Structures are given as structure tokens and as C-alpha cells.
Amino acid sequence: MRNWICIGLLAILAGGNNSWAQTILSQAEYQPGAAHRCGLHVRSEFGTNSDAITNQFLFGFIDGRTVTESDKDKIMDRTAPLNRAGFDINNGVAFSWRGKNQAVGSGFWVSVFDRQHLNASFTDDMLEVALYGNKRFAGQEAVFDGFSLNFYRYQQAEFGIARALSPRSRVGVGLALIKGEENLEMESDFMRLYTSPLGDELRLNTLLLVNETDTTNKGFEKFNGWGTAISGFWETTLSSPKANNRVVLRLEAWDIGFINWNSNSVRYNIDTLYRYEGTEIVDIFDLQDSVFEAITADTILDELTEGASQGSYTSYLPPQLQASVRVFWKSFELWTGVHHRFTANYLPYAFAQGRYTVAKHWKVGLLAGAGGFGTANLGMDVTFESSHWMIQGGTRNLEGVISPRNFGGTNLFVQLNRYF
Amino acid sequence: MQTGYLNTFTAFMKYWRYLTVVALGMLLAWGCREAPEQPVWDVDAYLPLVTSELRLQDALEDSLIETANDSSLRLVYRGTLFSYKIDSLFTIPDTSTEEFVQLPFGTITFQPGQDIVNDTQDTRYDLDDIQLQEAIVLSGSMIVELSSTISENTIFTYTLPFVTLNGSPFTLVENVPAGSIPNPITLTRTLDLTGYTLDLRGIDRNRFNTLVTVYKATVDPNGNPVTITGGDFVRIRNTFSAIVPQYARGYFGSTIETDDSEEATDIFNSLPMGDLNVEQISLDFTIKNEAGADLQVTINELTSINTNQNTTVPLSSSLIGQQVNLNRAQEGGTNTPPIIPSVYTTSFDSSNSNVTDFVSNLPNRFGFDFTYQINPLGNVSNGNDFIYFDKGLDLELDAEIPLFLSARNLILVDTADLDVDDDSREDTDRINGGRLLLYASNHYPVDAFVQFYLLDEDFNVLDSLFAAPTFLQAGRSDVDGRVVAPSFNTLPIPLTPARINTLYASTYTVLRASLTTTDYPQPVRFFDSYFIGLTLVGDFNYRVDFPEN
């Protein structure tokens, strides 16, 4: 009965004292402490990063600025033969509760999240063509091998159970049902663009596989597929729970699942050497619109995508794993670990975070990390924490704010926990 | 617990006011900002836009150009230069005839069913010395006007017994209501004569140009006896209107006609103006008689007229001034109409005429002055001349003009509509500048200076694409004068936003090319493998942004 009362009090905010991990998705943070039976969790994050594209370029999407030659040069200075980029947007609410006879650390949770994820890999040549144009490749082949782009947007509802295995360890598992909204997958192991020395011929030689959901059925409320995913965690305290320097080892996994996109989806299997020498006209006096229409890429795309087939397909979500160790002192905690996202053009991400209690109820955290979609990152967060509340906001990419011309990460997160 | 809550709330509110100010400030800034824009940057793009192959063959109608066995090209023209339709000489004029019956004095009483008038007439039409015996009407009508002052219903019957359709004579029966001398009753009927055969030989079938008509006016058999007094009348008036014969037969006389006229021709429209010498020309002139009457034709003058250059070249040959006798055409055969024309053909080349100059003038009109006489030997057919509609005398030309020529500063001017849709502006507005590169590979043995002009709707020149007429070098020829390797030319066209705007404002483009054959004045032969390959490449500095959606 108490559980149902808790659910009915979703709108009422109360206190809590948990922290959180390198993603707001961590279910291990949901469980109420000893003083409470249930909790309401509101979480929002936006993050994007790249080891090549800088924030200076990215901020153009906000203020419409012109990207200068110097900005482009800075981007190219950061490039490697193969580069990464990605972003995530996660917004959701969760409710957790502990049964009357359940131990601390045990309980249940339900959550609803709207999620977007994009990851991409691209060569330096591809970026150079995009930023500078193909003229500098006249007489050469621009290599786009290894290009991939994956975008998912979906909504998930998850139910999970956490169970204390002993006073020192606990385990949790969640099962999510997914409503697929939108997907685009592009994968090419071989893609070359040749520009003739005089510019009179473009040759695109590619093996490209594209899956795309119904482009006419876009929007939050649209349904284009269904799926499921599981997540879970295991946590154990390595030292005495009563010791001042408690050490906690945690293993977490998210997004082990799939989405089956419906039969309105389209697949392009492009294996072609496409040669483009301009729009062919019989009479030069038919120039007229043909010249200007040729500037657009629509006709090229139309020809490239001639062999489209319609049908359902299945996407496997990029699963995430994280192993971390947290050490708690009286006014300070240190958290270090490794996070990885498989099949997502992602490098293993190593991080270390310290959080210090600067005043009653207030903590300030600093973060350093390396890997992921970017290179190295610095972060900071501020936490307000009382017996019933935990409000936290911060960024994991201070470096992108401080020096946007040299770094590429942008991240903001906010979370609010109310325990009662 | 309550104290704990209070402490927490107090601590939170202590800082909340600052957070509130910051949050409100951020919200205000976000709300007041302009709509999100997109980052833009500039790229240097090499973009092939258009490819085309310009061939002389494509500029001409297929029927005007042929490929010889050695794959050289030649202009051919087979068609009627001039037609003189002599059927117009034998039409029936719009003439009227009238039957008028009036009682001058006294009274006469007519019983129901009794004829007031019943008369048959031969009406002869004046066609000068033409003696038509038969005609079939292609189109035309007869207007019949019936008038009566008789004070009882009168039945008018108007019959043309020798004007028949499918064997039935033409007959009109009308009931004219009772009238009076002060108020005569008049009915007018227009009757279509299409398809009727007119026998113009009169009642005794031995005359010509004569039409038989039968008039009858009868008191209504169901009416009352009627008394006609002095001044009463009945009148039947008929008028032939716009009679066009499909066919006419008779003796067409022996008239002599002289005519001069000009006829436009498009055979040389695609060839440029200037100093052009065309070699090895062969022209066949054919005079064709499609009339069933002997003709004697004399072409007094045949002139090549170029109104663009205001030049005229009369044909000098044995045909000019020569009397050409053409036998009458025969009826029969499988043509429609069934005519077997008689023809006279004569050939010219540079050995027996000035045909080279005649053609090199590139006429857009031909001038004719000719005389012809019908039946120069009189009525030798015994009245059996015939003519079908739209037939007569044709002058036909069968020309073969090898493209074996020399030219110097030949001016080619061609105007074309230019309608650049504003829908493409979104793309072209992104062009910061640059140039269009026109790559031309010239396989023709012709050097050219080329310029394109942009014109407004009033044909005012707005801009030219090249800063100056641009040189397009001829292909390289072997010792036989045959091009073995094309020349490659790059023609840059500066492109600025202002010029792009001019493109949109233009209504027409004009190509002006000055052409000179290699090794002028040595003639060069044109082969079907020659072409000018054109590739238009955009060398743009192009602004890239992301589409808003």
C-alpha cells in the first residue's frame, strides 16, 4: 500500500542524498536510502563530442555564425585519418520505491525516457571536402572509406528490480520496451570521390548500405518500430560500510537490445561507380534551368538511390558498459572508471571525478576524462543535497566552453531527485 | 522531520534567489534571441553542370541532311518551291436569278391545288471563254428567297433537276402563308450544296455553264379558292454563295496568265550568313502539271533572295525564258484525287548555270516571274478538260548540296528563349563568385569567335558572357583536309552575383559566332563524325549552410 501511495505522490518533491554516474541513465542511483522509501527522478542531458569538429563550428548551429577559414583550419588540425563524432539527448523521469520488508539498496523502478543518439565516423578527406570543397582535390581521389553514421530516436519505458544480495553488495536489472521513432544507418567500407583535374567529371565509387525509416512519418508521436532492451548493475562494497573511506565497485550495462523498424522503412544497397559529368542536354540553348538544377544534388541522389527496397529491418542498439570504483571520505569522494559504448564509433572512455563538500548541502565536482567521441575532457558540476532533495547540474566539457576553437565537446546535464 | 525540512528549505532558498535571477536572465535571453540560424561557410567547388555535343546534323531537320557513303554530309531539299492553283479560274460566281410573276391588271381566281406559276428556266453563267459542263461542289450554299402577296397559303416548289446528290435532284418545298399587297410574305432559306454534282449542260444537255431550274407556286390544296388582283405577285429568287468546286470539267479556254510572286523558304535557315562558297551543287527543277489541260509555261525569272543581307541572285540557266510544254494530266491512278500529272524536269550544276552563286546567297525567299497558257492548241479535248480543287501548276526543287565549302567570317546568329525559373535562386544565391568554365572540343575544320549575349524582353543587350569574343580553334586536319584531332578550348565565363541576377532578368540569349574554315578559300568537307563537345563546369566559391526544416 505504501508503494502505491508513493506512486501517487509523484508530484511531491522530497529529499535524497544520492550522487550519479557518467550518464544520467544509471539505475543504480535510483534506490532510496535508509531514510526513505521512494524517490522521484527527473533527468535531462545533452552531449555532443568529436575528436575533429570543434565547438566553434558547432556553436554556429546556435548563433548562425560564419565559419572562417581559420576555424576550418583548426578543425583540420585536429583530424586523424578516421574521426569520430556523436551526440546524445536523454530526457526522462523515473520513480523508485522500496518494499516494506526490503533491505536498503533493494527496490523497484519505473522510468520513461525520450532518447536520441547519433554516432559517426568519417575520414579527414570527407571533412576536408565538406569544409573546403572538392576543388582542392582536383585530379585526386578523396578517400571516405570507413564512413558510418547511425542515428536513433526512440522512447522507452523501463521496469527494474534492484536486490541487495548482502549488506555489501546488490544487483539490479531493468527491462525496457521501446517505441522506435526514427532511424538512419549509413555504412560504407569503401567510398571514394574523384574530381578530374578540370572539374569536368566527378566519380563516386562506393559500397554503401543505408537503412532509413519512413521519412514521411517523423515526429515524437510517430511509431516506426518497436524493440526491447535490458540494463543492469552489480555493486559491491570492498571495504567496511562503516569505514570513512568506503570503497564501492560497480559494474553497469545499458542498452543491450534492439529495435525492429517497420515495413515502411527503406534500404539502399549502393554498389556503384557513379560518374557525373553534368546534366546532358541535346541543345545548348536548353541551358536555362538545367544549369541551375544541376547545382543541386537531388538528381545525383535520385540516381544513386534508384535501387531502394522497402521493408523492415532490425537495429541493435549500441550497448554501453561501465566499470567504476568510488571511494568515499568524509567530505570528498573520488570516482574513477571506464565507460565503453560498443559499435558506436566510440573509444573506451576513462574518467576520474572528485566531488568535494564545500558547504552544508553543497558539493562541487571536477571531472577529467579521455576517449569517447572526443579526445580529453574536463567537467564540473554543482550539487545541492539535503535529506530529501538532490539537485545537480553541470557539464562534462568545460574545455569546449573555454576554448571552442580547439575543442569539440559540449555537454549539459541536470538531474533532480526527490526522496520521500 | 519537520525541522529538517525547514532547514533544508531555508538553505535552498538562500541560494535559490540567485539561481532564480540567473535562470530568468537566461530564459529572457533565449526568448529574445533571433530564430536559430545555421552555421555557414564557403567552399571552392568544382562541379560539372552540363555536357552537350553540338552537331550540325542536330541543328537541321532530319529531312534536310543526309550522310553520303563516304560519311560526308550533304544538305538535301525536296519540296515544292511554288504552287499556282489554277482551280480558282473555274469557280461559279456568286450570281442571283429570279422568277417574278405579277398580274398586271384584272382578277383571276385560282382553285385549291391549282398552279399559279409553273416554269422551267435555263440560267447561263458568264464565265468568259470557260465552258464548264460539270462541277462537284466542295463547299458553298444556295440562298432561296420566296415572296408572295397571295391571300391564301401558297406552296412553293423549287427544283434543280440536274443538281443531284446520290442521284436525287435538289428540291425545296415551302408553304408560304397568306399575304397581301401591302404586306407580302417573304421566307428565306439557306441550303447547303456540299457534295452536289452540277450538270451545267442545260435542258437539252448540249450547252455549258447552264443550270436548269423549275419554279412552281400552287394554291394550298386544303385551302380556299383565291382571287388574284392586279399587283399581286409571287417571286422566287436564288443566289449561289461561295461555291467552291471540288472538281470541274469542260473546256477551260486558252487564256494566257502572267504572275510574279515570292515564296519564303527555310532550307538555308540553319546556315550562317557571310562569305560562303558551296561547291558541287546539284539542283533539279521539276514543273508539274496537275490540271487536265495542256499548259505552256515560261519561267521568266527565278531569283535567290536573301533579305538578311539584302542580296539577290537571279538564276542564269537554260530554263529561264524557255517555253516548256506540259501535256494535260490524266485522270486515274491511285492518288487522291486520282490524277497522273505530267512533269518536266531539268538539272543544273555549276557547269550549266550559276547555281553556286544562287545557293551561296543562302536565300530565305525565292522570287518567281512566269507566264503560262492553258490549252495553247485550243479545245483539243472536246470539252473534257478537268481540274481538281487546290491543283494546278507546281515548281518543285530537288537539291543536293554537299557540305563541301569554304567560308570566311561567316556570321552565325541564333536567338533562344531564356527562362530561368526563380525556384533555383536558393541555390544560385549561394554562389559568392567564381566562374563558369566552358570546355569545348572542336572537331570541325572551322575557327570561330564566339560570344553569348543576354537580352531583355525588348531585345536590349544586358550583358555578354565573355569579356570579348572568345576564340574557338578548329580541329587539326590531315593532308586530305579531314579533321583527325579536335582542338581543346577553355572558355572562362566570369560569374558574379550581379551577373547571376542578370541571367534571371534575361529573356533571350543570342549566340553570335564568326566562322572561318581552315585554309580558306580551299573548301573543306564536313563529315558526320564532327561535333563540338561542350562541358560547362562551375568553378564556384559556394556558401554552404544547412537547410532549415
PDB file of N, CA and C in Angstrom, chain B residues 140-144 158 160 170-174 188-194 196 239-241 243:
ATOM      1  N   GLY B 140     -20.191  25.420-100.196  1.00  0.00           N
ATOM      2  CA  GLY B 140     -20.977  26.516-100.714  1.00  0.00           C
ATOM      3  C   GLY B 140     -22.459  26.278-100.450  1.00  0.00           C
ATOM      4  N   SER B 141     -23.238  27.291-100.697  1.00  0.00           N
ATOM      5  CA  SER B 141     -24.662  27.180-100.382  1.00  0.00           C
ATOM      6  C   SER B 141     -25.483  27.968-101.393  1.00  0.00           C
ATOM      7  N   MET B 142     -26.780  27.740-101.321  1.00  0.00           N
ATOM      8  CA  MET B 142     -27.708  28.485-102.148  1.00  0.00           C
ATOM      9  C   MET B 142     -28.733  29.127-101.218  1.00  0.00           C
ATOM     10  N   ILE B 143     -28.947  30.423-101.439  1.00  0.00           N
ATOM     11  CA  ILE B 143     -29.908  31.157-100.628  1.00  0.00           C
ATOM     12  C   ILE B 143     -31.173  31.346-101.474  1.00  0.00           C
ATOM     13  N   VAL B 144     -32.297  30.838-101.002  1.00  0.00           N
ATOM     14  CA  VAL B 144     -33.557  30.914-101.736  1.00  0.00           C
ATOM     15  C   VAL B 144     -34.506  31.824-100.960  1.00  0.00           C
ATOM     16  N   TYR B 158     -39.286  24.441-105.516  1.00  0.00           N
ATOM     17  CA  TYR B 158     -38.123  24.918-106.262  1.00  0.00           C
ATOM     18  C   TYR B 158     -37.235  23.713-106.509  1.00  0.00           C
ATOM     19  N   LEU B 160     -33.924  21.876-108.766  1.00  0.00           N
ATOM     20  CA  LEU B 160     -32.800  21.917-109.705  1.00  0.00           C
ATOM     21  C   LEU B 160     -32.644  20.488-110.203  1.00  0.00           C
ATOM     22  N   PHE B 170     -31.966  18.228-106.437  1.00  0.00           N
ATOM     23  CA  PHE B 170     -32.147  19.191-105.361  1.00  0.00           C
ATOM     24  C   PHE B 170     -33.561  19.759-105.433  1.00  0.00           C
ATOM     25  N   THR B 171     -34.328  19.686-104.351  1.00  0.00           N
ATOM     26  CA  THR B 171     -35.718  20.147-104.328  1.00  0.00           C
ATOM     27  C   THR B 171     -35.991  20.861-103.003  1.00  0.00           C
ATOM     28  N   LEU B 172     -36.699  21.999-103.116  1.00  0.00           N
ATOM     29  CA  LEU B 172     -37.127  22.721-101.925  1.00  0.00           C
ATOM     30  C   LEU B 172     -38.641  22.930-102.008  1.00  0.00           C
ATOM     31  N   VAL B 173     -39.364  22.507-100.995  1.00  0.00           N
ATOM     32  CA  VAL B 173     -40.819  22.712-100.934  1.00  0.00           C
ATOM     33  C   VAL B 173     -41.108  23.519 -99.668  1.00  0.00           C
ATOM     34  N   GLU B 174     -41.773  24.674 -99.846  1.00  0.00           N
ATOM     35  CA  GLU B 174     -42.069  25.536 -98.695  1.00  0.00           C
ATOM     36  C   GLU B 174     -43.508  26.034 -98.778  1.00  0.00           C
ATOM     37  N   THR B 188     -36.912  33.121 -96.322  1.00  0.00           N
ATOM     38  CA  THR B 188     -35.546  32.958 -96.836  1.00  0.00           C
ATOM     39  C   THR B 188     -34.968  31.658 -96.289  1.00  0.00           C
ATOM     40  N   ARG B 189     -34.428  30.842 -97.146  1.00  0.00           N
ATOM     41  CA  ARG B 189     -33.839  29.573 -96.744  1.00  0.00           C
ATOM     42  C   ARG B 189     -32.415  29.494 -97.318  1.00  0.00           C
ATOM     43  N   THR B 190     -31.473  29.053 -96.484  1.00  0.00           N
ATOM     44  CA  THR B 190     -30.089  28.838 -96.930  1.00  0.00           C
ATOM     45  C   THR B 190     -29.835  27.337 -96.961  1.00  0.00           C
ATOM     46  N   LEU B 191     -29.432  26.838 -98.114  1.00  0.00           N
ATOM     47  CA  LEU B 191     -29.334  25.393 -98.325  1.00  0.00           C
ATOM     48  C   LEU B 191     -27.902  25.015 -98.689  1.00  0.00           C
ATOM     49  N   ASP B 192     -27.394  24.016 -98.000  1.00  0.00           N
ATOM     50  CA  ASP B 192     -26.016  23.584 -98.211  1.00  0.00           C
ATOM     51  C   ASP B 192     -25.931  22.727 -99.479  1.00  0.00           C
ATOM     52  N   LEU B 193     -24.992  23.076-100.335  1.00  0.00           N
ATOM     53  CA  LEU B 193     -24.833  22.347-101.599  1.00  0.00           C
ATOM     54  C   LEU B 193     -23.628  21.405-101.590  1.00  0.00           C
ATOM     55  N   THR B 194     -23.006  21.245-100.436  1.00  0.00           N
ATOM     56  CA  THR B 194     -21.801  20.410-100.366  1.00  0.00           C
ATOM     57  C   THR B 194     -22.087  19.007-100.898  1.00  0.00           C
ATOM     58  N   TYR B 196     -22.978  18.146-103.876  1.00  0.00           N
ATOM     59  CA  TYR B 196     -23.882  18.068-105.029  1.00  0.00           C
ATOM     60  C   TYR B 196     -23.076  18.121-106.331  1.00  0.00           C
ATOM     61  N   THR B 239     -29.711  32.571-104.975  1.00  0.00           N
ATOM     62  CA  THR B 239     -28.349  33.120-105.071  1.00  0.00           C
ATOM     63  C   THR B 239     -27.351  32.027-104.701  1.00  0.00           C
ATOM     64  N   PHE B 240     -26.383  31.768-105.587  1.00  0.00           N
ATOM     65  CA  PHE B 240     -25.276  30.870-105.236  1.00  0.00           C
ATOM     66  C   PHE B 240     -24.271  31.662-104.395  1.00  0.00           C
ATOM     67  N   SER B 241     -23.863  31.068-103.284  1.00  0.00           N
ATOM     68  CA  SER B 241     -22.966  31.783-102.375  1.00  0.00           C
ATOM     69  C   SER B 241     -21.727  30.931-102.091  1.00  0.00           C
ATOM     70  N   ILE B 243     -19.512  29.243-103.788  1.00  0.00           N
ATOM     71  CA  ILE B 243     -19.406  27.878-104.311  1.00  0.00           C
ATOM     72  C   ILE B 243     -17.934  27.585-104.644  1.00  0.00           C
TER      73      ILE B 243
END
